[in-house]
Coordinates of C-alpha atoms in Angstrom, one line a residue:
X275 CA -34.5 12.3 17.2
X276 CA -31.4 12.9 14.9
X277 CA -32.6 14.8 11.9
X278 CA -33.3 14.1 8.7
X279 CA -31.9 15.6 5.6
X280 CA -34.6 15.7 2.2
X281 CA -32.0 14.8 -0.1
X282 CA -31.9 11.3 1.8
X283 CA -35.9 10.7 2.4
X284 CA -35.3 7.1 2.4
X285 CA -34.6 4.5 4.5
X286 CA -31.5 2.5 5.7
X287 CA -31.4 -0.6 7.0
X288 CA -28.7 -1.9 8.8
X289 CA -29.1 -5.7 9.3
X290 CA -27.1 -6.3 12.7
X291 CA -26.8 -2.3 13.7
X292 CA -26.5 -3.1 17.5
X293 CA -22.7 -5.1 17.5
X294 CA -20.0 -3.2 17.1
X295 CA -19.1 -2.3 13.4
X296 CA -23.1 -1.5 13.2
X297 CA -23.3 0.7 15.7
X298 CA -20.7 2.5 14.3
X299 CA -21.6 2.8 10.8
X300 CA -25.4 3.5 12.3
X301 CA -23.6 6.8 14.0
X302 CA -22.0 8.1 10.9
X303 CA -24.7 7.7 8.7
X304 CA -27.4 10.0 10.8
X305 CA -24.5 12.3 10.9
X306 CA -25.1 12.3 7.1
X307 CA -28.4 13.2 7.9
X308 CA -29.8 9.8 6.8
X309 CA -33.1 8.1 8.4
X310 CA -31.6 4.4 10.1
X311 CA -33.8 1.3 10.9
X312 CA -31.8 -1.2 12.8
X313 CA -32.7 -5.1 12.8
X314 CA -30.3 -7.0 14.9
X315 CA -31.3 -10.5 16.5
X316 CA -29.2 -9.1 19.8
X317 CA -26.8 -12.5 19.9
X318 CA -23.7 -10.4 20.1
X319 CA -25.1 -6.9 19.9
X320 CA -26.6 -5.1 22.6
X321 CA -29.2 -2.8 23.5
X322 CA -27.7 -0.9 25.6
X323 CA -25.0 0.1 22.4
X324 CA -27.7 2.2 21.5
X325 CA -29.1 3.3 24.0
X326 CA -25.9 4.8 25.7
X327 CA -25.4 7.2 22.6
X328 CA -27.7 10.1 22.2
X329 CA -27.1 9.9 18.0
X330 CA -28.7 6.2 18.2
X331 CA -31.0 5.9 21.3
X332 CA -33.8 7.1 19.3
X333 CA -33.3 5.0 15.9
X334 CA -36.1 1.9 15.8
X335 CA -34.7 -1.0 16.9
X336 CA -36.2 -3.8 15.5
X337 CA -35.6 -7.3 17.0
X338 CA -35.6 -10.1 15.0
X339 CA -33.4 -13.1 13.5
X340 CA -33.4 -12.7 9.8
X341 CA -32.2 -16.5 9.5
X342 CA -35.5 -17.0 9.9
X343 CA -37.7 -16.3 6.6
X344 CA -41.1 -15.5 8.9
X345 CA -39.0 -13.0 11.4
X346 CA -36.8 -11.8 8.3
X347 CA -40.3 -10.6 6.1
X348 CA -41.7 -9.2 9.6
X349 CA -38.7 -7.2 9.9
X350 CA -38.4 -6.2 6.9
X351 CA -42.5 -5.3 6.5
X352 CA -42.0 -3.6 9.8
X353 CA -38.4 -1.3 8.6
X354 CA -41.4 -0.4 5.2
X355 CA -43.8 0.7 7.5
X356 CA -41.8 3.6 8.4
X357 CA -40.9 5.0 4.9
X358 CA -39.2 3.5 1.5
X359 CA -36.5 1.2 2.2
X360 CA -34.0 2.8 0.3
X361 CA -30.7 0.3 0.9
X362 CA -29.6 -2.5 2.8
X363 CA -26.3 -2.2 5.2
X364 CA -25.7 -5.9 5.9
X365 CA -23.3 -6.8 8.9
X366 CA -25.3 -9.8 10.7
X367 CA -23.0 -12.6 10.7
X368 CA -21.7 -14.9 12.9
X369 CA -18.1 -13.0 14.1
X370 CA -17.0 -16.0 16.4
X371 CA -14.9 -17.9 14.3
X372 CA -13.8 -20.4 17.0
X373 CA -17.5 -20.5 17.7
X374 CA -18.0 -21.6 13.6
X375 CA -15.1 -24.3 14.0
X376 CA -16.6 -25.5 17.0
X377 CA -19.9 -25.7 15.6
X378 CA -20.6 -25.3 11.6
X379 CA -24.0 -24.8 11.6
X380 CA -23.4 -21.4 13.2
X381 CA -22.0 -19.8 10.4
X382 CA -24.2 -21.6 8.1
X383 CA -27.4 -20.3 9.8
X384 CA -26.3 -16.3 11.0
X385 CA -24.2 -15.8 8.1
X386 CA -25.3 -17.7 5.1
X387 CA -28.9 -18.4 5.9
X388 CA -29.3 -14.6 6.9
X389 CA -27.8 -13.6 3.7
X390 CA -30.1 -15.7 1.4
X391 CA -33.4 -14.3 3.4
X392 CA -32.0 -10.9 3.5
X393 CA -32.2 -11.0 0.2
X394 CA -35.4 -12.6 -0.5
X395 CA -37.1 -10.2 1.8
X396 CA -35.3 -7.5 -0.4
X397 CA -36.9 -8.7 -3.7
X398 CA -40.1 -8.5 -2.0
X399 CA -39.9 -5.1 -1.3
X400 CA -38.6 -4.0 -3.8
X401 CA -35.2 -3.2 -2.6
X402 CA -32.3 -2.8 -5.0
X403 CA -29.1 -1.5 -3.2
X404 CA -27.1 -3.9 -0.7
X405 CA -23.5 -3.4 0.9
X406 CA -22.3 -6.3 2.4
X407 CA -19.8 -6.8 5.2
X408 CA -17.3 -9.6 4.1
X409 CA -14.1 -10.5 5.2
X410 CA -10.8 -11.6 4.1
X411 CA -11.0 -15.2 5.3
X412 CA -12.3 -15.5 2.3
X413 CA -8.9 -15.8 0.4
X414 CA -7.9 -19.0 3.1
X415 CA -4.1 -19.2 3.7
X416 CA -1.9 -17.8 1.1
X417 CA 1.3 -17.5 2.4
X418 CA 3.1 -14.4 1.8
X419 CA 1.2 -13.7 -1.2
X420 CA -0.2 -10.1 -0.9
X421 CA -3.9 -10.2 -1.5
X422 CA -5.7 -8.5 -4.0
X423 CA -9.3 -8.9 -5.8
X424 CA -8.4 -11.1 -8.8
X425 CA -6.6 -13.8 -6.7
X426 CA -8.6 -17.5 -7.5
X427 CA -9.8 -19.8 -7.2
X428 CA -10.4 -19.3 -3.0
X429 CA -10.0 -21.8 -0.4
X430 CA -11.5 -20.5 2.4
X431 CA -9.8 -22.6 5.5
X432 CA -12.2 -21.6 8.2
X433 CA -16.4 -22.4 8.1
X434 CA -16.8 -18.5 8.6
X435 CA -14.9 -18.1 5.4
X436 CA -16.5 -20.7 3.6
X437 CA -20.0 -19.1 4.2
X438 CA -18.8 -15.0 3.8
X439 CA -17.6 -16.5 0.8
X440 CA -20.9 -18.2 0.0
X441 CA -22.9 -15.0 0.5
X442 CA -20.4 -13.3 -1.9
X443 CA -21.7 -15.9 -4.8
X444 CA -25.3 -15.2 -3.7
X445 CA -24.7 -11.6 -4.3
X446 CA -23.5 -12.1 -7.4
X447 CA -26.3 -14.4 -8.6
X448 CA -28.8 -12.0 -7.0
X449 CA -27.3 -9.0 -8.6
X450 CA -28.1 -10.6 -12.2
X451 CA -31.8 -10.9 -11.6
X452 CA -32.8 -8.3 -9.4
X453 CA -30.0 -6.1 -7.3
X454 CA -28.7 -3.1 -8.9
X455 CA -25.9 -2.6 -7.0
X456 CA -23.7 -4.7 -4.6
X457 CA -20.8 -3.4 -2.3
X458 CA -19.1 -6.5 -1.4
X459 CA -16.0 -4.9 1.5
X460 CA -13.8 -7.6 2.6
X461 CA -12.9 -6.6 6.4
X462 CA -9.4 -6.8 8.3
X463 CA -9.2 -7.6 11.6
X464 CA -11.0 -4.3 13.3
X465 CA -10.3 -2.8 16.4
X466 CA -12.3 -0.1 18.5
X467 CA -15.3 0.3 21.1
X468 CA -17.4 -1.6 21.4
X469 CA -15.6 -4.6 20.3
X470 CA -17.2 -7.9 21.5
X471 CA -14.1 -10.2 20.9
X472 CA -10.7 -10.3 19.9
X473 CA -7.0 -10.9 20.9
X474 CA -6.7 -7.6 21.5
X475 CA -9.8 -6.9 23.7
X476 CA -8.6 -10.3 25.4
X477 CA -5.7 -8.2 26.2
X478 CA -7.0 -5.2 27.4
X479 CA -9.6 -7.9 29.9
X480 CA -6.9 -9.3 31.2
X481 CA -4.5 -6.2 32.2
X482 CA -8.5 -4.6 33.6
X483 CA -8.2 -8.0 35.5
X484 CA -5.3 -7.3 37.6
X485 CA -2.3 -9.0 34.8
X486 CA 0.9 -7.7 34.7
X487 CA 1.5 -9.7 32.1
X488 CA 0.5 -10.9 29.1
X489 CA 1.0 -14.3 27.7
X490 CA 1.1 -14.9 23.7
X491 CA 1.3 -17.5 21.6
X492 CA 4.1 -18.1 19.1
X493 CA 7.5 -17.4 18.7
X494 CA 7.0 -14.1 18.8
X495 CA 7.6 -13.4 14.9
X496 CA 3.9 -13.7 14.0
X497 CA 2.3 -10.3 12.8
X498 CA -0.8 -8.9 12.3
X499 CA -2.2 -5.9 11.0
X500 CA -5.5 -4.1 12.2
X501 CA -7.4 -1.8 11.0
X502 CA -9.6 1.0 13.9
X503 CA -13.1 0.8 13.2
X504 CA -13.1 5.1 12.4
X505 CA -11.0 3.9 9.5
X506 CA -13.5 1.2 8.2
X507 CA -16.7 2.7 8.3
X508 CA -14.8 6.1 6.4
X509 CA -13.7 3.2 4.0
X510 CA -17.1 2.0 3.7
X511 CA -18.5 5.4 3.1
X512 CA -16.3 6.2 0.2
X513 CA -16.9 2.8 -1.6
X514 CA -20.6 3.4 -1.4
X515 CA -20.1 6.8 -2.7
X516 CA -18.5 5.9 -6.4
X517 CA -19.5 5.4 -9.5
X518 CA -18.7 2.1 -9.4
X519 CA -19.3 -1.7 -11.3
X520 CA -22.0 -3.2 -10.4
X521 CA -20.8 -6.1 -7.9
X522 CA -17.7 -4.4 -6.4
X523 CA -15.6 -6.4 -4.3
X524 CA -13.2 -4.6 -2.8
X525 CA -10.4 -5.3 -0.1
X526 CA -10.3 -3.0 3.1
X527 CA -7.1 -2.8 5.4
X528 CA -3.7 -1.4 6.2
X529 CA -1.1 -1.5 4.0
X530 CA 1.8 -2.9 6.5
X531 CA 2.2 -6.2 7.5
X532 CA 1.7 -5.9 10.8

């Protein structure tokens, strides 16, 4: 059991600690020294994430989809059980964005709909703290315009957007009756282990598949930047750290292009 430092004594939960950017923000936090309950409906992360790292094998694990407002309060009553819930760490989400276009109810149901009971179940409990894992599909297309926090009104182009964006403005609304402090950290595009999808893991599948070549689409002017998942969750860390307003929205990536 990783230990536990007295100057933490409570509880965080991190909604969606089994997929990749959980996991990881899971291991840096109990090396802080911090006590970790993970609730993670297992659709894209994995047990054995956990259970392959001696820093996380022995965090609770608690199964549940909190899309569902009966699993979300049993979650959530079950994460209380074992000591003050302190803060909320929320990175469930759909990450599948083909899978959103595809489908729209996906992104309405594990992103927006987990978002609104998340909250709920955090009212309940009393619960006052939440950082939230957005992304930058929020802003839609914008050209060449470099983005920045006071660009509006957004256009999000994509259903994934339209729903992180959503959550954003149930944040907000939340934070005026109840929440005393929202972290609102608009992702890149993230690279690292264990990624579950991507262009780049795509890649590396392919070459592990026998390829000695790669085929990509475009022109081959097309750029994009990405950001290794060390770098976010130190981002993350530091934002949470500050004296900051309440609702903070802030951008996370490289500077360069690409």
């Amino acid at each position: 059991m990783a230990s536990v430092s007295m100057d933490n004594p409570h509880i965080s939960i991190i909604a969606g600690g089994a997929g990749f950017i959980g996991t990881n923000l899971a291991r840096a936090l109990v090396a802080q020294g911090q006590r970790v309950v993970i609730i993670d409906n297992l659709s894209n992360g994995k047990r054995a994430y956990l259970e392959s790292d001696p820093m996380l094998a022995a965090l609770p694990l608690i199964v549940a989809d909190l899309a569902d407002r009966a699993a979300c309060e049993g979650a959530f009553a079950a994460a209380a059980a074992l000591g003050r819930i302190g803060d909320v760490w929320h990175m469930a989400a759909n990450s599948d964005i083909p899978a959103g276009v595809a489908n729209p109810d996906i992104d309405h149901k594990d992103t927006f709909l987990t978002t609104f009971e998340i909250l709920r179940a955090m009212q309940t409990h009393g619960v006052k703290t939440l950082h939230f894992a957005s992304s930058s599909a929020i802003y839609g297309d914008l050209g060449d315009v470099a983005l920045h926090e006071d660009i509006g009104p957004l256009f999000p182009i994509s259903n994934y957007g339209a729903m992180k964006l959503a959550s954003e403005a149930q944040l907000s609304a939340a934070a005026e009756s109840f929440l005393e402090r929202v972290n609102i950290f608009r992702f890149p595009n993230v690279v690292g282990v264990p990624a579950t999808h991507g262009v780049i893991l795509d890649f590396v599948n392919k070459l592990r598949g026998g390829s000695t070549s790669l085929d990509v689409l475009g022109d081959g002017t097309q750029q994009k930047a990405y950001l290794h998942i060390s770098d976010l969750v130190t981002a993350m860390l530091f934002i949470t750290a500050r004296n900051a307003d309440k609702v903070e929205p802030v951008n996370i990536g490289p500077v360069d292009r690409g």
